[in-house]
Coordinates of C-alpha atoms and ligand atoms in Angstrom, one line a residue:
M1 CA -13.8 -25.7 -3.6
S2 CA -15.9 -23.7 -6.0
H3 CA -19.6 -23.2 -5.8
S4 CA -19.8 -21.6 -9.2
G5 CA -21.5 -24.6 -10.8
A6 CA -24.5 -24.2 -8.5
L7 CA -24.8 -20.5 -8.9
P8 CA -26.4 -18.6 -11.8
S9 CA -23.5 -17.7 -14.0
P10 CA -23.7 -14.2 -15.4
S11 CA -21.8 -13.7 -18.7
L12 CA -19.2 -11.5 -17.0
P13 CA -18.1 -12.0 -13.4
A14 CA -18.6 -8.9 -11.2
L15 CA -14.8 -8.7 -10.8
F16 CA -14.7 -7.4 -14.4
T17 CA -17.5 -4.9 -14.0
P18 CA -17.2 -1.2 -13.1
F19 CA -17.2 0.0 -9.5
R20 CA -18.1 3.4 -8.1
L21 CA -15.6 4.6 -5.6
G22 CA -17.1 7.9 -4.3
D23 CA -17.3 10.1 -7.4
L24 CA -14.8 7.9 -9.4
E25 CA -15.9 5.3 -11.8
L26 CA -13.4 2.4 -11.8
K27 CA -13.6 0.3 -15.0
N28 CA -13.2 -3.0 -13.2
R29 CA -12.5 -4.3 -9.7
V30 CA -9.0 -5.5 -10.4
V31 CA -6.6 -3.3 -8.3
M32 CA -2.9 -3.0 -8.8
A33 CA -1.5 -3.4 -5.3
P34 CA 1.3 -1.1 -4.0
L35 CA 4.6 -2.7 -5.0
T36 CA 8.1 -1.6 -3.9
R37 CA 10.4 -1.7 -6.9
N38 CA 13.3 0.5 -6.0
R39 CA 13.7 2.1 -9.4
A40 CA 13.4 5.8 -8.6
N41 CA 16.2 8.2 -9.6
K42 CA 19.3 7.4 -7.6
H43 CA 20.2 11.1 -7.2
D44 CA 16.9 12.5 -6.0
D45 CA 14.4 9.7 -5.4
A46 CA 12.1 11.2 -8.0
P47 CA 10.2 9.0 -10.5
N48 CA 11.6 8.9 -14.0
A49 CA 10.6 7.9 -17.6
L50 CA 11.1 4.1 -16.8
N51 CA 8.6 4.4 -13.9
V52 CA 6.2 6.3 -16.2
E53 CA 6.3 3.4 -18.7
Y54 CA 5.7 0.8 -16.0
Y55 CA 2.6 2.5 -14.6
R56 CA 1.3 3.4 -18.1
Q57 CA 1.5 -0.3 -19.1
R58 CA -0.7 -1.2 -16.1
A59 CA -3.4 1.5 -16.6
G60 CA -5.9 -1.3 -17.4
A61 CA -6.3 -1.8 -13.7
G62 CA -9.6 -0.5 -12.2
L63 CA -7.3 1.3 -9.7
I64 CA -3.5 1.6 -9.5
I65 CA -2.1 2.2 -6.0
T66 CA 1.5 3.3 -6.4
E67 CA 4.4 1.7 -4.7
A68 CA 4.9 3.0 -1.1
T69 CA 6.3 6.5 -1.3
Q70 CA 8.0 8.3 1.5
I71 CA 6.6 11.5 2.8
S72 CA 9.9 12.7 4.2
Q73 CA 13.5 11.5 4.2
Q74 CA 12.9 10.4 7.8
G75 CA 10.1 8.2 6.4
Q76 CA 12.4 6.3 4.0
G77 CA 13.6 2.8 4.9
Y78 CA 15.0 1.3 1.7
I79 CA 17.3 2.5 -1.0
W80 CA 15.9 4.0 -4.3
T81 CA 12.2 4.2 -3.2
P82 CA 10.4 7.3 -4.5
G83 CA 9.6 10.3 -2.4
I84 CA 6.8 12.9 -2.4
Y85 CA 8.3 15.7 -0.3
R86 CA 10.3 17.7 -2.9
D87 CA 9.4 19.7 -6.0
E88 CA 11.4 17.1 -8.1
H89 CA 9.2 14.4 -6.7
I90 CA 6.0 16.2 -7.6
A91 CA 7.3 16.9 -11.1
G92 CA 8.3 13.3 -11.6
W93 CA 5.0 11.9 -10.3
K94 CA 3.1 14.3 -12.5
T95 CA 4.6 12.6 -15.6
V96 CA 3.3 9.3 -14.1
T97 CA -0.3 10.5 -13.4
D98 CA -0.5 12.2 -16.8
A99 CA 0.5 8.9 -18.6
V100 CA -1.9 6.8 -16.6
H101 CA -4.8 9.3 -17.1
A102 CA -4.1 9.5 -20.8
A103 CA -4.4 5.7 -20.9
G104 CA -7.7 5.8 -19.1
G105 CA -6.5 4.8 -15.7
V106 CA -7.2 5.9 -12.1
I107 CA -4.2 6.2 -9.7
F108 CA -3.8 6.7 -6.0
M109 CA -0.5 7.3 -4.2
Q110 CA 0.5 5.3 -1.2
L111 CA 1.8 7.6 1.5
W112 CA 4.5 6.0 3.6
H113 CA 6.5 6.5 6.7
V114 CA 8.6 3.5 7.6
G115 CA 9.2 4.5 11.3
R116 CA 11.8 2.1 12.7
V117 CA 12.2 0.0 9.6
S118 CA 15.1 2.0 8.4
H119 CA 18.8 2.4 8.5
L120 CA 21.1 5.2 9.7
S121 CA 22.5 5.5 6.1
L122 CA 19.1 6.5 4.8
Q123 CA 18.2 9.0 7.5
P124 CA 18.7 12.8 7.6
G125 CA 22.2 13.4 9.1
N126 CA 22.6 9.6 9.6
Q127 CA 20.5 9.9 12.8
P128 CA 18.5 7.0 14.3
P129 CA 15.2 6.2 12.7
V130 CA 12.1 7.2 14.7
A131 CA 9.5 4.9 16.3
P132 CA 6.8 4.9 18.9
S133 CA 9.3 3.3 21.3
A134 CA 13.0 2.7 21.2
L135 CA 12.7 -0.9 20.3
Q136 CA 14.7 -2.3 17.4
A137 CA 12.7 -4.5 15.0
K138 CA 13.9 -7.9 14.1
T139 CA 13.9 -7.3 10.4
K140 CA 16.1 -6.4 7.5
T141 CA 16.1 -3.6 5.0
Y142 CA 18.3 -3.0 2.0
I143 CA 20.7 -0.2 1.5
E144 CA 23.2 0.6 -1.2
S145 CA 25.5 -2.2 -0.1
G146 CA 22.7 -4.9 0.1
F147 CA 20.6 -6.3 2.9
A148 CA 21.2 -4.9 6.4
E149 CA 19.7 -5.1 9.9
V150 CA 17.5 -2.2 10.6
S151 CA 19.1 0.4 12.9
E152 CA 18.1 0.9 16.5
P153 CA 15.4 3.6 16.6
R154 CA 14.7 6.4 19.1
A155 CA 11.2 7.1 20.5
L156 CA 9.4 10.1 19.0
R157 CA 8.9 12.8 21.6
L158 CA 5.2 13.8 22.1
D159 CA 6.0 17.3 20.7
E160 CA 7.3 15.7 17.4
I161 CA 4.0 13.9 16.6
P162 CA 2.3 16.9 15.1
G163 CA 5.2 17.1 12.7
I164 CA 4.6 13.5 11.5
V165 CA 0.9 14.4 10.8
A166 CA 2.1 17.5 9.0
D167 CA 4.5 15.4 6.9
F168 CA 1.5 13.2 5.8
V169 CA -0.5 16.3 5.0
R170 CA 2.4 17.7 2.9
G171 CA 2.6 14.3 1.2
A172 CA -1.1 14.4 0.4
Q173 CA -0.9 18.0 -0.8
N174 CA 2.0 17.1 -3.1
A175 CA 0.2 14.0 -4.3
K176 CA -2.7 16.3 -5.3
A177 CA -0.4 18.7 -7.0
A178 CA 1.1 15.8 -8.9
G179 CA -2.3 14.9 -10.2
F180 CA -3.2 11.8 -8.2
D181 CA -6.9 10.9 -7.9
G182 CA -6.5 10.0 -4.2
V183 CA -4.2 8.6 -1.6
E184 CA -3.8 5.4 0.4
L185 CA -2.2 5.6 3.8
H186 CA 0.3 2.8 4.5
G187 CA -1.0 1.5 7.7
A188 CA 0.3 -2.1 7.2
H189 CA 3.4 -4.3 7.4
G190 CA 5.0 -3.0 10.5
Y191 CA 5.7 0.6 9.3
L192 CA 5.1 3.7 11.4
L193 CA 1.3 3.8 11.7
D194 CA 1.2 0.0 12.3
Q195 CA 4.0 0.4 14.9
F196 CA 1.8 2.8 16.8
L197 CA -1.3 0.5 16.5
R198 CA 0.3 -2.6 17.9
D199 CA 1.3 -3.4 21.5
G200 CA 4.5 -5.3 20.4
S201 CA 6.1 -2.0 19.2
N202 CA 4.2 0.7 21.1
K203 CA 5.1 0.9 24.8
R204 CA 4.3 4.6 25.2
D205 CA 2.6 5.9 28.3
D206 CA 1.3 9.1 26.8
A207 CA -1.8 9.8 24.7
Y208 CA -0.4 7.7 21.8
G209 CA 0.2 4.5 23.8
G210 CA -1.5 2.1 26.1
S211 CA -5.2 1.7 25.3
I212 CA -6.3 0.8 21.8
A213 CA -7.8 4.2 21.3
N214 CA -4.5 5.8 22.2
R215 CA -2.6 3.5 19.9
A216 CA -5.0 4.3 17.0
R217 CA -4.7 8.0 17.7
L218 CA -1.9 8.8 15.3
T219 CA -3.5 6.9 12.4
L220 CA -6.8 8.6 13.0
E221 CA -5.2 12.1 13.3
V222 CA -3.5 11.4 9.9
V223 CA -6.8 10.3 8.4
D224 CA -8.6 13.5 9.8
A225 CA -5.8 15.7 8.4
V226 CA -5.5 14.1 5.0
T227 CA -9.3 14.1 4.4
K228 CA -9.0 17.9 4.5
V229 CA -6.7 17.7 1.5
F230 CA -8.6 15.1 -0.5
P231 CA -12.3 14.4 -0.3
K232 CA -12.8 11.7 2.2
E233 CA -14.0 9.1 -0.4
R234 CA -10.6 9.6 -2.1
V235 CA -8.7 8.5 1.0
G236 CA -8.1 4.9 1.8
I237 CA -5.8 2.9 4.1
R238 CA -4.0 -0.4 3.9
I239 CA -3.9 -2.6 6.9
S240 CA -2.5 -6.1 7.6
P241 CA -4.1 -7.2 10.8
V242 CA -2.2 -10.5 11.3
S243 CA 0.9 -10.0 9.2
P244 CA 4.1 -10.5 11.1
A245 CA 6.0 -8.5 8.4
N246 CA 8.8 -6.4 9.9
D247 CA 8.2 -7.8 13.3
A248 CA 4.7 -6.5 13.7
R249 CA 2.9 -8.1 16.7
D250 CA -0.2 -7.5 18.8
R251 CA -1.9 -9.6 21.4
N252 CA -5.4 -8.8 20.1
P253 CA -5.5 -7.8 16.5
Q254 CA -9.2 -8.4 16.1
E255 CA -10.0 -5.8 18.8
V256 CA -7.4 -3.3 17.5
F257 CA -8.4 -3.4 13.9
G258 CA -12.1 -3.7 14.9
Y259 CA -11.8 -0.4 16.7
L260 CA -9.8 1.2 13.9
V261 CA -12.2 0.2 11.2
Q262 CA -15.2 1.4 13.3
E263 CA -13.5 4.8 13.6
L264 CA -12.6 4.8 9.9
D265 CA -16.3 4.1 9.1
R266 CA -17.4 7.1 11.2
R267 CA -15.0 9.2 9.1
G268 CA -16.5 8.0 5.8
I269 CA -13.2 7.3 4.0
G270 CA -13.3 5.6 0.6
F271 CA -11.8 2.2 1.3
I272 CA -10.0 -0.2 3.6
H273 CA -7.4 -2.3 1.8
V274 CA -6.9 -5.4 3.8
V275 CA -3.9 -7.7 3.5
E276 CA -5.5 -10.9 4.6
G277 CA -3.1 -13.3 6.3
A278 CA 0.6 -13.0 6.3
T279 CA 2.7 -11.5 3.5
R280 CA 3.8 -14.2 1.0
E281 CA 2.4 -16.9 3.3
A282 CA -0.9 -18.7 3.6
R283 CA -4.0 -16.6 4.0
D284 CA -5.0 -18.5 7.1
Y285 CA -1.8 -18.0 8.9
L286 CA -3.7 -16.8 12.0
P287 CA -7.4 -16.9 12.6
F288 CA -9.0 -13.5 11.9
D289 CA -12.5 -12.5 10.9
Y290 CA -12.0 -10.3 7.9
Q291 CA -15.7 -10.2 7.2
A292 CA -16.2 -8.6 10.6
L293 CA -14.2 -5.6 9.3
R294 CA -16.1 -5.6 6.0
K295 CA -19.4 -5.5 7.8
A296 CA -18.3 -2.7 10.1
F297 CA -17.3 -0.5 7.2
R298 CA -19.6 1.2 4.7
G299 CA -16.9 2.2 2.2
A300 CA -15.3 -0.2 -0.2
Y301 CA -13.4 -3.3 0.9
I302 CA -10.3 -4.2 -1.1
A303 CA -9.0 -7.7 -0.4
N304 CA -5.4 -8.7 -1.0
N305 CA -3.0 -11.5 -0.6
G306 CA -2.4 -14.4 -2.9
F307 CA -5.7 -14.2 -4.7
T308 CA -6.0 -16.4 -7.8
R309 CA -8.5 -15.6 -10.6
A310 CA -10.9 -18.2 -9.2
L311 CA -10.8 -16.9 -5.7
A312 CA -11.1 -13.3 -6.7
V313 CA -14.1 -14.0 -9.0
E314 CA -15.8 -15.9 -6.2
T315 CA -14.9 -13.4 -3.5
V316 CA -16.4 -10.4 -5.4
A317 CA -19.4 -12.5 -6.6
K318 CA -20.2 -13.4 -3.0
G319 CA -19.9 -9.8 -1.9
E320 CA -17.0 -10.5 0.4
A321 CA -15.0 -7.8 -1.2
D322 CA -15.7 -5.0 -3.6
L323 CA -12.3 -5.0 -5.2
V324 CA -9.3 -7.4 -5.2
A325 CA -5.7 -6.1 -5.3
F326 CA -3.0 -8.2 -7.0
G327 CA 0.7 -7.7 -6.5
R328 CA 3.0 -10.3 -7.9
L329 CA 0.6 -11.1 -10.8
F330 CA 0.7 -7.4 -11.7
I331 CA 4.5 -7.3 -11.7
A332 CA 4.5 -10.0 -14.4
N333 CA 1.4 -9.1 -16.3
P334 CA 1.0 -5.5 -17.4
D335 CA -2.4 -6.4 -18.9
L336 CA -3.6 -8.5 -15.9
P337 CA -7.3 -7.4 -15.9
E338 CA -7.6 -8.4 -19.6
R339 CA -5.8 -11.7 -19.1
L340 CA -8.0 -12.5 -16.1
R341 CA -11.1 -11.6 -18.0
L342 CA -10.1 -13.9 -20.8
D343 CA -8.8 -16.5 -18.4
A344 CA -5.6 -16.3 -20.5
P345 CA -2.3 -17.8 -19.4
L346 CA -0.2 -15.6 -17.0
N347 CA 3.5 -14.7 -17.2
E348 CA 5.5 -15.8 -14.2
P349 CA 7.1 -13.1 -12.0
D350 CA 10.9 -13.2 -11.7
A351 CA 11.7 -12.5 -8.0
A352 CA 15.3 -11.7 -8.9
T353 CA 14.2 -8.4 -10.5
F354 CA 11.6 -7.3 -8.0
Y355 CA 13.7 -4.8 -6.1
G356 CA 16.1 -2.5 -7.9
G357 CA 17.6 -2.7 -11.4
D358 CA 16.4 -1.5 -14.8
A359 CA 13.8 -2.3 -17.4
K360 CA 14.5 -6.0 -17.0
G361 CA 11.7 -7.6 -15.0
Y362 CA 10.0 -4.2 -14.8
T363 CA 8.7 -3.0 -18.2
D364 CA 9.7 -5.9 -20.4
Y365 CA 6.9 -8.4 -19.4
P366 CA 4.9 -9.0 -22.6
A367 CA 1.2 -8.2 -22.9
L368 CA -1.1 -10.6 -24.7
G369 CA -0.4 -10.7 -28.4
R370 CA 2.3 -8.1 -28.1
P371 CA 6.1 -8.5 -27.9
A372 CA 7.8 -7.7 -24.7
G373 CA 8.0 -4.0 -24.0
A374 CA 5.6 -3.0 -26.7
P375 CA 3.0 -0.4 -25.8
V376 CA -0.1 -1.8 -24.1
A377 CA -2.4 1.2 -24.6
G378 CA -2.5 4.6 -26.2
Ligands
8OZ401 C1 8.8 -5.3 0.0 C2 10.0 -4.7 0.1 C3 10.1 -3.5 0.6 C4 9.1 -2.8 1.1 C5 5.5 -3.4 2.2 C6 6.4 -1.4 1.3 O1 5.7 -4.6 2.6 C7 6.6 -2.7 1.5 C8 7.8 -3.4 1.0 C9 7.7 -4.6 0.4 O2 4.4 -2.8 2.4

């Protein structure tokens, strides 16, 4: 149902107007969501010229958030995802940020540690992946040979936790060296930070388990450390309070994420990026009051998950979100903000080419009025 007929209708919906994120001026409120595409270099997990072209084509976004990028080899859970822990990674990402900036875009890196969502074959020395507790997730990853059950993890020792925080700090420092405007922490979808937050995966009895404050401790330590690398307004976090992705479960998500967001507000970070509902399922998969998070947080609220043009326009017009992140639509439409603004037809995403492969289904989606693969900007 739309109320737009009854509301005063400004010539340009707020979704297409600029937004001030800290000291950054975003040219519109259409965000490119982080999207795993598995097309980094096979030999060193560094971004390459094809990845540069993909991001450059999408520089019309108000804000690009990169695909999830591992902060260490231990933080990797899928084959051919990019890293941000070696000099080659910094150099490769610098070519991406240069191209996006030259095309007038703003780009944040999503910093990622997968925790238990990994496989022996991807881990240093083929050792078990790490997790808050030694509980195997009921989920799959993909490795060189195809889909595989994730491996049984081992619990991180208390004395290893400072090293995890340090890896996030190194990731943020490297992202800064690579020219990123800011970073988003991946606190969603059952990866390491989310594993600590939730009682289904965190059975620890030390300072990082048990109470909600203890389960949120690692995430908040990472936030505190990374906001010393980037100004606090240039740090955001993605959360997915009710998503069951990668076997994420909690008995009381409203309370857990209510506490977390209250603490993030105290720290003054730039945004929370909220995956509303379950990944690739209905938004109302489980009851959750997202507006309670929005009201508890003075920074920007990015909403995500299955938004259509109409819903995004309405959500921003009503003030229920500052920005809306689109995933699948951005895969298929390099010029998505322009198409949405014009209410032009959209290309359909091809799921067969989402993960891995080459230019097909990656940089060959046509922009409006341009043949497939032709430059979008610059
Ligand atoms: C799809 C495939 C692999 C990883 C996420 C980083 O869900 C991911 C991801 C998505 O956040």
